[in-house]
PDB file of C-alpha atoms in Angstrom:
ATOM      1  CA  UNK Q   6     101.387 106.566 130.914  1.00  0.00           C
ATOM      2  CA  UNK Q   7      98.744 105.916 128.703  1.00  0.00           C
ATOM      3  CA  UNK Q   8      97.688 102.466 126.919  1.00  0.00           C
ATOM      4  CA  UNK Q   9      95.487 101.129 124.053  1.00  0.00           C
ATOM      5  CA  UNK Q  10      94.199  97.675 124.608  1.00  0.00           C
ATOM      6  CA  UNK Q  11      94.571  95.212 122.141  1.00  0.00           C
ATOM      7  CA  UNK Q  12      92.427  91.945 123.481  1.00  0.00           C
ATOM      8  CA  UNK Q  13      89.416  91.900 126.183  1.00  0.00           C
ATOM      9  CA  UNK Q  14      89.273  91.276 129.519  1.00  0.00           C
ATOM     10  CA  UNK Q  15      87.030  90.674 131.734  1.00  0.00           C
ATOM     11  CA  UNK Q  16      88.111  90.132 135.375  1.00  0.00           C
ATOM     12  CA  UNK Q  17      84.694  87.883 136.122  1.00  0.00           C
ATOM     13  CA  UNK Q  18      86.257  85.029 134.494  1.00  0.00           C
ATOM     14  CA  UNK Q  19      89.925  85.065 135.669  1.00  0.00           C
ATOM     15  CA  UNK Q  20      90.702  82.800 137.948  1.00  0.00           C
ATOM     16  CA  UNK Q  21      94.602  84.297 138.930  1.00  0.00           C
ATOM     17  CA  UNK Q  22      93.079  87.178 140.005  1.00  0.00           C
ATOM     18  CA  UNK Q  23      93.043  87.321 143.878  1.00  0.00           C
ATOM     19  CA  UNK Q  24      89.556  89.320 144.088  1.00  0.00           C
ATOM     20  CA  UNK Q  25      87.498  89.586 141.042  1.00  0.00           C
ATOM     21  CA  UNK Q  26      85.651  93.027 142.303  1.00  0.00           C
ATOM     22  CA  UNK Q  27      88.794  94.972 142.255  1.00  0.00           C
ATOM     23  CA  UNK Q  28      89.483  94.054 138.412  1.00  0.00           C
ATOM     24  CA  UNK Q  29      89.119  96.658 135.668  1.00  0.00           C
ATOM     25  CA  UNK Q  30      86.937  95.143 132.594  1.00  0.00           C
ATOM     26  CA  UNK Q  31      87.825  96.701 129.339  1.00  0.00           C
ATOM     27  CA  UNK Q  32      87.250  95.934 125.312  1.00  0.00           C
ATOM     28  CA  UNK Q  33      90.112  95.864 122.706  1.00  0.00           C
ATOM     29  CA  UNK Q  34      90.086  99.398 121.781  1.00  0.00           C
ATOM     30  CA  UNK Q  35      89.987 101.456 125.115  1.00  0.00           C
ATOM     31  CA  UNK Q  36      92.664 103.611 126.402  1.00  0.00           C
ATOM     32  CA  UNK Q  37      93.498 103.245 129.759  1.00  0.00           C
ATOM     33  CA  UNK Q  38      96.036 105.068 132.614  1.00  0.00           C
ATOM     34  CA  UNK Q  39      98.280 102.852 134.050  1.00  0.00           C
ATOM     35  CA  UNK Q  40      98.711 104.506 137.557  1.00  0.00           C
ATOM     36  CA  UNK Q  41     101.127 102.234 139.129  1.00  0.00           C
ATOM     37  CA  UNK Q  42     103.081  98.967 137.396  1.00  0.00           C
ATOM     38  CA  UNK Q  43     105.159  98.467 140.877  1.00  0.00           C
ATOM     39  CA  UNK Q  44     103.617  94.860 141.069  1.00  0.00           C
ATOM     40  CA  UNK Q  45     104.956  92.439 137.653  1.00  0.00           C
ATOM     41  CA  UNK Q  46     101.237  90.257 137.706  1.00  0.00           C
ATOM     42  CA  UNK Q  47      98.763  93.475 138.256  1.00  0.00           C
ATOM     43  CA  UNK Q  48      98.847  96.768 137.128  1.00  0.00           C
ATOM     44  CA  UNK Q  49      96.640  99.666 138.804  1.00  0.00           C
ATOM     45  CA  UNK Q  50      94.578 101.600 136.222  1.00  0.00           C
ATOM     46  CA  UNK Q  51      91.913 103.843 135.384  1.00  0.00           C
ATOM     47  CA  UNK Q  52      89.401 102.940 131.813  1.00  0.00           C
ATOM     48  CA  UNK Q  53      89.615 106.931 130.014  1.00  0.00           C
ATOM     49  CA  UNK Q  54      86.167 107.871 129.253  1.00  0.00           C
ATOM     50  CA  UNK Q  55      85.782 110.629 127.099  1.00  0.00           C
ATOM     51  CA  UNK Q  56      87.376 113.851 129.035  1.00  0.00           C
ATOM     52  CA  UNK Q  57      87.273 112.004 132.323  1.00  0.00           C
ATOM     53  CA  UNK Q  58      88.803 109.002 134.559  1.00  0.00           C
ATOM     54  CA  UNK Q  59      86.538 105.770 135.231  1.00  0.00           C
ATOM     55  CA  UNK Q  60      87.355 103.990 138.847  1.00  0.00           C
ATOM     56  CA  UNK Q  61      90.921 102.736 139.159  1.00  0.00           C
ATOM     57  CA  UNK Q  62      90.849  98.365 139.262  1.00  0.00           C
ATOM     58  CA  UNK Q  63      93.126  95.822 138.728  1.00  0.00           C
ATOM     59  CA  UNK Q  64      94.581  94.421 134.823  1.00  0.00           C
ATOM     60  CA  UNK Q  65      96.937  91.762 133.789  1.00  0.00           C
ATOM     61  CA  UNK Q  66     100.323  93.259 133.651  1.00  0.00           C
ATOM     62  CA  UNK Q  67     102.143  92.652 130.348  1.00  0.00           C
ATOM     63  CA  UNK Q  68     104.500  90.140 131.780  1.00  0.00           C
ATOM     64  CA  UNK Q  69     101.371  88.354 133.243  1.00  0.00           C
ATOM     65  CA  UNK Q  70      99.461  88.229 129.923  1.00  0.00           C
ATOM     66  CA  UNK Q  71     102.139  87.620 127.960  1.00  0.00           C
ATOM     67  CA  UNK Q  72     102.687  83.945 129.830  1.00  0.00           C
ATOM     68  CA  UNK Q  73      99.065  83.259 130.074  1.00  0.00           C
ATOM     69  CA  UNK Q  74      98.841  84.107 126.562  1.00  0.00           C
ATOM     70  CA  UNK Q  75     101.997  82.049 124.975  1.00  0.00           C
ATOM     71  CA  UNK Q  76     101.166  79.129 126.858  1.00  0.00           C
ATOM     72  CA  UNK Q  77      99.180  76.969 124.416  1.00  0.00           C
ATOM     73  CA  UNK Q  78      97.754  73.090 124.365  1.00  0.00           C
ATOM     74  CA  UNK Q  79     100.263  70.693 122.844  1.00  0.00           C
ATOM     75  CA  UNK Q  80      97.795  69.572 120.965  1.00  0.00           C
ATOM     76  CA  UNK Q  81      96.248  73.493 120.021  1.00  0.00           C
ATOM     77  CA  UNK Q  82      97.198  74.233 116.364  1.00  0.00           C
ATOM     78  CA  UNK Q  83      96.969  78.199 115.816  1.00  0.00           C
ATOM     79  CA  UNK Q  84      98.800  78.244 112.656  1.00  0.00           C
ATOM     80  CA  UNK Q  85      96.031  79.460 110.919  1.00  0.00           C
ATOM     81  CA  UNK Q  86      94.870  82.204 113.711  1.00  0.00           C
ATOM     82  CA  UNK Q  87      97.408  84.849 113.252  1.00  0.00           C
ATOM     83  CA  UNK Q  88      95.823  87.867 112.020  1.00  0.00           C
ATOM     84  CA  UNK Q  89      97.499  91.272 110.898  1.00  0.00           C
ATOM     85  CA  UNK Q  90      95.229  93.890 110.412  1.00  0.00           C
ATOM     86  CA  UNK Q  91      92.024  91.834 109.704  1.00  0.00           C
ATOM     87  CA  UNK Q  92      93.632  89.824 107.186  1.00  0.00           C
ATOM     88  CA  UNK Q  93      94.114  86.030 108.307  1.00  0.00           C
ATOM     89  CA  UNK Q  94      97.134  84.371 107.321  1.00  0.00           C
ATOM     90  CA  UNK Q  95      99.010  81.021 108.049  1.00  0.00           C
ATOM     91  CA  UNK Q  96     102.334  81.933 109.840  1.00  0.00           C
ATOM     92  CA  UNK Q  97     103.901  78.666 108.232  1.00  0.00           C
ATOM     93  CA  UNK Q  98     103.400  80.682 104.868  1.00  0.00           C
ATOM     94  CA  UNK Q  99     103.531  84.336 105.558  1.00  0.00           C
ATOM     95  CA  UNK Q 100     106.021  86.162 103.311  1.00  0.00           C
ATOM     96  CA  UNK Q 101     107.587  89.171 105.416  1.00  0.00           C
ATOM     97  CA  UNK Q 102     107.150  91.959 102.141  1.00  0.00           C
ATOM     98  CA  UNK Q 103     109.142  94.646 104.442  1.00  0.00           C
ATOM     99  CA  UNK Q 104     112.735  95.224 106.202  1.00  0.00           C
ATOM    100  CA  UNK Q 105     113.584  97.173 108.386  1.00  0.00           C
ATOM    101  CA  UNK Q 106     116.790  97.676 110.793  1.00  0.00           C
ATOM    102  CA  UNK Q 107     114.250  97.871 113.456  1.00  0.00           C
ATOM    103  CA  UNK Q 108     112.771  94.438 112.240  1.00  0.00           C
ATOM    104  CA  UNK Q 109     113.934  92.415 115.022  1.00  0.00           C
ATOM    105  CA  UNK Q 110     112.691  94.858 117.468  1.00  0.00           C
ATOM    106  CA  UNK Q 111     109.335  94.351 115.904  1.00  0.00           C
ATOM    107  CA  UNK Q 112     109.041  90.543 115.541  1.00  0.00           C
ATOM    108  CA  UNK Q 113     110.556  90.216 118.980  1.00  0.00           C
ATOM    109  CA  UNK Q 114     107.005  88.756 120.147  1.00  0.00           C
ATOM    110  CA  UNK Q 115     103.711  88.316 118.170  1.00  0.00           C
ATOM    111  CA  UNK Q 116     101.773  88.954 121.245  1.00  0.00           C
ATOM    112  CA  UNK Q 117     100.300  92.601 120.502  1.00  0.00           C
ATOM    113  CA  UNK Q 118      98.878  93.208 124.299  1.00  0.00           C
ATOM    114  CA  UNK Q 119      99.001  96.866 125.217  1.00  0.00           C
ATOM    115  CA  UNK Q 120     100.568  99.703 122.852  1.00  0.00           C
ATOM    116  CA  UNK Q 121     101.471 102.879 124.711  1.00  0.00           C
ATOM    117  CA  UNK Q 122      99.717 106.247 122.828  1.00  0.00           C
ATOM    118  CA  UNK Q 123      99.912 110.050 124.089  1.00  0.00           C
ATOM    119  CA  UNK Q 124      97.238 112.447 123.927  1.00  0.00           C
ATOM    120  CA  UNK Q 125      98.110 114.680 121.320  1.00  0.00           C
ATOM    121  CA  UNK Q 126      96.543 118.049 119.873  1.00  0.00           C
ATOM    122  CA  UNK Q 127      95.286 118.134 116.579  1.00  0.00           C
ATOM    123  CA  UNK Q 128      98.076 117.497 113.850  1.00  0.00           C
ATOM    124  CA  UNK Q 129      98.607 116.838 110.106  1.00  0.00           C
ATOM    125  CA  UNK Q 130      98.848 113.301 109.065  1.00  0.00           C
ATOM    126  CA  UNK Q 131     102.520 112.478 106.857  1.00  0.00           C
ATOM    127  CA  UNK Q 132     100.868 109.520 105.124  1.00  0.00           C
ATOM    128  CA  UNK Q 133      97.734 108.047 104.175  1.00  0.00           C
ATOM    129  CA  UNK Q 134      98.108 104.496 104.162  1.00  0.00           C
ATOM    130  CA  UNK Q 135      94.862 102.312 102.168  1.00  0.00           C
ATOM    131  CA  UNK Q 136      94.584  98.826 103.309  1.00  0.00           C
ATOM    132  CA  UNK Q 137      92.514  95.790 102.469  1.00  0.00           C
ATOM    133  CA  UNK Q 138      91.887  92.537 100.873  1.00  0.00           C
ATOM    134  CA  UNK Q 139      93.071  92.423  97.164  1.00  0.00           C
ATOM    135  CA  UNK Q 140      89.727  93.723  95.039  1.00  0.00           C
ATOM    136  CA  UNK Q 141      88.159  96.408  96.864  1.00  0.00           C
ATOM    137  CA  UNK Q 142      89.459  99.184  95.169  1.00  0.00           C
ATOM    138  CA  UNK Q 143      92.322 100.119  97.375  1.00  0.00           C
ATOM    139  CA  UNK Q 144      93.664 102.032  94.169  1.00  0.00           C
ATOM    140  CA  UNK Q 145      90.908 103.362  92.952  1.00  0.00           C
ATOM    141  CA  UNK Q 146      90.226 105.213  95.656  1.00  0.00           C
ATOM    142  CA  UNK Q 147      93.977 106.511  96.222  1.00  0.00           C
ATOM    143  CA  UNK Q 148      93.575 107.534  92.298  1.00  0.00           C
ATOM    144  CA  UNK Q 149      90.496 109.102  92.927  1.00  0.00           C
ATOM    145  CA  UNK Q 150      91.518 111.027  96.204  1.00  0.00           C
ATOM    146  CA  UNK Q 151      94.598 112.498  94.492  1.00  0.00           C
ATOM    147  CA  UNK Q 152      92.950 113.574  91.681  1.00  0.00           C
ATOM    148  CA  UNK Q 153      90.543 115.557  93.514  1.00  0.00           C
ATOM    149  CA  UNK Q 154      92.898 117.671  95.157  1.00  0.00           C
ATOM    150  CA  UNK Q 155      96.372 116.584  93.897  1.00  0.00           C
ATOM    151  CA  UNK Q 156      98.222 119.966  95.556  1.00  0.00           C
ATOM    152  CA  UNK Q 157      97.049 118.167  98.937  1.00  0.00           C
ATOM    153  CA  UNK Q 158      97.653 114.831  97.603  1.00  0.00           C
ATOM    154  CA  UNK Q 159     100.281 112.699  95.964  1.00  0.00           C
ATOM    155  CA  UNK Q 160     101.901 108.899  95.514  1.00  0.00           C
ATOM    156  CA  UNK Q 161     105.242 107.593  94.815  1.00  0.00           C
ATOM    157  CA  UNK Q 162     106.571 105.687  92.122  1.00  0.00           C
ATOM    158  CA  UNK Q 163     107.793 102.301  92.537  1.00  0.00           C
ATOM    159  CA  UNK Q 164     111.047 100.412  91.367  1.00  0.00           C
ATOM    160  CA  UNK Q 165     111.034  97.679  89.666  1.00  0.00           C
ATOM    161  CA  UNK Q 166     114.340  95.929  88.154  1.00  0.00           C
ATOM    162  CA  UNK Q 167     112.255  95.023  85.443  1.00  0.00           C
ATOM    163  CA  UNK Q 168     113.395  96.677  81.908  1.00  0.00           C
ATOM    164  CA  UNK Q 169     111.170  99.109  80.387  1.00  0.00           C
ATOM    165  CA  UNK Q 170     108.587  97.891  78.139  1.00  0.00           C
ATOM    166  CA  UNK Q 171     107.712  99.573  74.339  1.00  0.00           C
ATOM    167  CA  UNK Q 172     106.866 102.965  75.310  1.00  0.00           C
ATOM    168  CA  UNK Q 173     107.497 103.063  78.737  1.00  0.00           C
ATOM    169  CA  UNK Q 174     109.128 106.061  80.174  1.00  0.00           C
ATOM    170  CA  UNK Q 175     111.724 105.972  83.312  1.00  0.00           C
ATOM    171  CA  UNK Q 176     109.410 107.811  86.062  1.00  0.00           C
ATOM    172  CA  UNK Q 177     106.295 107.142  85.054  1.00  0.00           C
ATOM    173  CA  UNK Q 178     104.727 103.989  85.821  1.00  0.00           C
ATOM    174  CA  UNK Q 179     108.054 102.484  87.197  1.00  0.00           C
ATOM    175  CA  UNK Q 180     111.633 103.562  87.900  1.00  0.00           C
ATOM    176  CA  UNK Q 181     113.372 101.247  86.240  1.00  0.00           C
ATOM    177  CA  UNK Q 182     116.769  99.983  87.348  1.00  0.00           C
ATOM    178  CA  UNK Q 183     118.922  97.020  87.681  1.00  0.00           C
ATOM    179  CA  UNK Q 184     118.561  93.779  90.017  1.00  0.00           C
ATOM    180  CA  UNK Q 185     122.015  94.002  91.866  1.00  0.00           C
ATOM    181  CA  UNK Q 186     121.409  98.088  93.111  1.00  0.00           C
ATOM    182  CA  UNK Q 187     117.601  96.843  94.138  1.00  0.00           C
ATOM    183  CA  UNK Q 188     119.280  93.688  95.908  1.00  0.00           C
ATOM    184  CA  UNK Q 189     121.773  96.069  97.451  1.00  0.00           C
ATOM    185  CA  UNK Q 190     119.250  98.719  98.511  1.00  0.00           C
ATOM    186  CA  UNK Q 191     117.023  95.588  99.989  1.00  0.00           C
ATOM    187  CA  UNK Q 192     120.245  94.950 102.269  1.00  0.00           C
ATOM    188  CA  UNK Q 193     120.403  98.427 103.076  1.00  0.00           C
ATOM    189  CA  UNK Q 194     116.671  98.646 104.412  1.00  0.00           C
ATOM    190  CA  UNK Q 195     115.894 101.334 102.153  1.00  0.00           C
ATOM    191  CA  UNK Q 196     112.623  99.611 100.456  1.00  0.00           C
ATOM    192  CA  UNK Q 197     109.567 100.437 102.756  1.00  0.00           C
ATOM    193  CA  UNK Q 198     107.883  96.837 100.921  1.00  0.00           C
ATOM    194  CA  UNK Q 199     109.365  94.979  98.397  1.00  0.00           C
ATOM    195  CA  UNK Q 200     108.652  91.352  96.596  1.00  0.00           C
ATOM    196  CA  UNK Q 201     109.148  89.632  93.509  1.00  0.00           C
ATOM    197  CA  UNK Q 202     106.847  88.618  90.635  1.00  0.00           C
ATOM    198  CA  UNK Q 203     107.853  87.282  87.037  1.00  0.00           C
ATOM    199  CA  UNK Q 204     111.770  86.926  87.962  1.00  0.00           C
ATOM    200  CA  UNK Q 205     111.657  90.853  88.559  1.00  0.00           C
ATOM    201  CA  UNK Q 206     112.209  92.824  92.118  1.00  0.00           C
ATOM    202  CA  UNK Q 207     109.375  95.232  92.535  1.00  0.00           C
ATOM    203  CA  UNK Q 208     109.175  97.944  95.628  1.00  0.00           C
ATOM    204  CA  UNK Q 209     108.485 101.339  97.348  1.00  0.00           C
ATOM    205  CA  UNK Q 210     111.360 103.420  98.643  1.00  0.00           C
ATOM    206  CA  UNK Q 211     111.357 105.331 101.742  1.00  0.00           C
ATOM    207  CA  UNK Q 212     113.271 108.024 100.610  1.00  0.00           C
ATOM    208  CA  UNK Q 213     110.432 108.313  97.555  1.00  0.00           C
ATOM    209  CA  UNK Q 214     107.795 109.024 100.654  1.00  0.00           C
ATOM    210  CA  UNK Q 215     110.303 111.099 102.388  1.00  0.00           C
ATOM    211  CA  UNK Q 216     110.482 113.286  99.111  1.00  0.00           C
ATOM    212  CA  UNK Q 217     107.402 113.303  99.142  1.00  0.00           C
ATOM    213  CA  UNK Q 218     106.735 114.614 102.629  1.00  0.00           C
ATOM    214  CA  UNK Q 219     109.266 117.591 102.431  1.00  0.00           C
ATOM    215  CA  UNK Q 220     107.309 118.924  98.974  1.00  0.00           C
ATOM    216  CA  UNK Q 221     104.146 119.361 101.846  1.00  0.00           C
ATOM    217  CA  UNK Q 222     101.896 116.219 100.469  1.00  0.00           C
ATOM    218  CA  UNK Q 223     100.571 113.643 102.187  1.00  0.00           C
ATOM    219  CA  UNK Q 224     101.929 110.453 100.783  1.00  0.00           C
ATOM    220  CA  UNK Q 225      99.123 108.078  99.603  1.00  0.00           C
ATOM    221  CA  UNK Q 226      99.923 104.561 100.224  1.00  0.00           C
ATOM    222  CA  UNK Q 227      98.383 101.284  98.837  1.00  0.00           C
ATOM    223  CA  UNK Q 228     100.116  99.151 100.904  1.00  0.00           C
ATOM    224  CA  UNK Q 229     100.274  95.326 102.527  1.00  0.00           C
ATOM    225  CA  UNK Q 230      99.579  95.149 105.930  1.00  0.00           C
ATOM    226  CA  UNK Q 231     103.484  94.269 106.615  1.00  0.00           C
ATOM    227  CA  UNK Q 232     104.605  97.811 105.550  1.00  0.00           C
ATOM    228  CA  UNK Q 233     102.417  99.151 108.492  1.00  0.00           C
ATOM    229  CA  UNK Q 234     105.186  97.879 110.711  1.00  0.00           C
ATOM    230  CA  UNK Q 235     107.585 100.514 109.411  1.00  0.00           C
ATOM    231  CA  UNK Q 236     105.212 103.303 108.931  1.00  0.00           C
ATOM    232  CA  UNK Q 237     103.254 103.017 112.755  1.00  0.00           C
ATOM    233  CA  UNK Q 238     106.269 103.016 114.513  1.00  0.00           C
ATOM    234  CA  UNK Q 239     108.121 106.219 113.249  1.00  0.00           C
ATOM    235  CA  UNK Q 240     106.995 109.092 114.133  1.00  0.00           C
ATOM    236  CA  UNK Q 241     108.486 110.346 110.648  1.00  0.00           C
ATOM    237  CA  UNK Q 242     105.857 108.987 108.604  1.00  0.00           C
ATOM    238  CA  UNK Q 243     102.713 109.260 111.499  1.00  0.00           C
ATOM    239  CA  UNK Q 244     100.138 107.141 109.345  1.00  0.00           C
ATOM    240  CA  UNK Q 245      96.702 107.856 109.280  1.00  0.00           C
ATOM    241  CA  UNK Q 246      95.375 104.026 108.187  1.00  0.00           C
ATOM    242  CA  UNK Q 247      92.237 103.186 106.771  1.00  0.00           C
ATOM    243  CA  UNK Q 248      91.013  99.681 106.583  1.00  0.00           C
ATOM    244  CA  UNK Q 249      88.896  99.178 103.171  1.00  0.00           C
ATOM    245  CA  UNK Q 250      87.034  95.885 103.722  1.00  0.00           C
ATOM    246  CA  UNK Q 251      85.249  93.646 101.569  1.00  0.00           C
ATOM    247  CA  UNK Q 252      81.286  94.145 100.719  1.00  0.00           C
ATOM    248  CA  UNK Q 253      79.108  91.476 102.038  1.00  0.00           C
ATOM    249  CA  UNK Q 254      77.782  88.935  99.371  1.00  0.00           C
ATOM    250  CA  UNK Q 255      74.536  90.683  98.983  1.00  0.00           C
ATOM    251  CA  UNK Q 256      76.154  93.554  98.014  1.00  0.00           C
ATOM    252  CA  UNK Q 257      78.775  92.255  96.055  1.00  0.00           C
ATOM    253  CA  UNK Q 258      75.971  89.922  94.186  1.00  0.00           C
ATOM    254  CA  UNK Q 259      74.409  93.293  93.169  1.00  0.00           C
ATOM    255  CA  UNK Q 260      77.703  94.843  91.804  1.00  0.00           C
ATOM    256  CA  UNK Q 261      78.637  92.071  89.997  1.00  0.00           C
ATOM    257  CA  UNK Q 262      75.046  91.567  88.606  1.00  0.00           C
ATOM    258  CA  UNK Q 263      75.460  95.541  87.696  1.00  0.00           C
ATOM    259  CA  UNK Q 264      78.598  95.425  86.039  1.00  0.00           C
ATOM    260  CA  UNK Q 265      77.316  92.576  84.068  1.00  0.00           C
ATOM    261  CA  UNK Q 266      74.507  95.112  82.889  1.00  0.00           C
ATOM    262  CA  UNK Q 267      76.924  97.915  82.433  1.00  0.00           C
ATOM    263  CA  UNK Q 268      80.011  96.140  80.443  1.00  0.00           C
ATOM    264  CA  UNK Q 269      81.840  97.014  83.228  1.00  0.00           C
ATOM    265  CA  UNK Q 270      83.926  93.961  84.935  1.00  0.00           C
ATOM    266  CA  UNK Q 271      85.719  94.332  88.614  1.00  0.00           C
ATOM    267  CA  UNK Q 272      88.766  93.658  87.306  1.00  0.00           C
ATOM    268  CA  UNK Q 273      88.702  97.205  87.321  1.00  0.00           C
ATOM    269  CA  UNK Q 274      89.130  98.044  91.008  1.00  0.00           C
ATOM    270  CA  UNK Q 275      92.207  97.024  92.710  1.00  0.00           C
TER     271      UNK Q 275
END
């Protein structure tokens, strides 16, 4: 089988290893073939580079990282170290915005070590899933993209249990309906993210990306990190996800100093 790394390693500096020269170094990021797992501390592996197989070595097994990993310091405070697609958070405060029946299978274990992956052809992505820190234009860009091509191209509408403002139209903007079938559908697992703001529920349905799917768009999604959960590991929605981060403060002082020129205010980009 095949395996993406998700940490570094570098056999130099572990000191379980029974001979350092026969350990396989590789970055977070590479895809390596596990060629035997018989023993639970070390697997045997090759490092995949490009169309060919590096030298087989020695890595942690799961089992083995796993334990180094989860043992921490009494006195170590990672509360504030979690991290979810580049995003830091504080565990103590998270607020889960997804469910899922598979949601215990996923929260099992926050150690993300090794994630199996399978060489596949060339395929169309279901979903196109925009994430990011709040202000850098996450839906501006999904506007943008499905107005250039919108027969390629298309989003879903939210719920909200929320009633309809002066003007508003069921469909539009929001479909609007009532608290206790939101609550019920929330039990159900049917809401790919969901939350609550002002009193009122607010979320996505997966059927609404499923409808989506079978009219032959690809679903844009401006989604929270959480909802990646749901979306990575179903091979019904097979998310292409692009990380939109922030600008550094040079460039953001020269955008703000241009929209001050301009009128224009960053409000604007979401």
């Amino acid at each position: 089988c095949y395996m993406r790394a998700l940490f570094d390693y570098d056999p130099s500096e572990d000191t379980l290893l029974p001979c350092r020269e026969i350990g396989l170094p590789f970055q977070k990021g590479d895809i390596l073939q596990i060629v035997d797992q018989a023993d639970p501390n070390w697997w045997q592996a090759r490092r995949v580079e490009g169309e060919s197989l590096g030298s087989p070595g020695l890595i942690p097994s799961l089992e083995l990282e796993e334990r180094r990993k989860a043992f921490v310091p009494p006195e170590a405070d990672f509360v504030h170290k979690i991290s979810i697609c580049g995003t830091r958070i504080s565990k103590k405060k998270k607020r889960k915005m997804y469910q899922s029946k598979s949601n215990g299978e996923f929260d099992a274990a926050e150690l993300l070590l090794y994630e199996e992956v399978a060489r596949m052809p060339p395929f169309r992505r279901k979903t196109l899933a925009l994430v990011g820190p709040r202000g850098v234009g996450r839906r501006t860009l999904k506007n943008r993209l499905i107005n250039s091509d919108p027969e390629k191209f298309g989003t879903i509408v939210p719920y909200t249990s929320r009633p309809p403002r002066v003007l508003e139209e069921d469909g539009k903007s929001y479909w609007f309906t009532d608290r206790e079938s939101m609550e019920s559908d929330i039990r159900e697992h049917r809401f790919l993210e969901h939350g609550e703001h002002g009193g009122h529920l607010y979320g996505t349905k997966l059927d609404s990306v499923r409808e989506l799917i079978r009219a032959g768009k690809m679903c844009v999604l401006d989604c929270s990190p959480a909802a990646l959960k749901i979306l990575h590991n179903s091979t019904e929605f097979m998310p292409y996800v692009i990380f939109i981060a922030a600008p550094g403060m040079e460039q953001l002082k020269s955008l703000y100093d241009l929209g001050r020129s301009t009128g224009a205010s960053s409000r604007n980009l979401t």
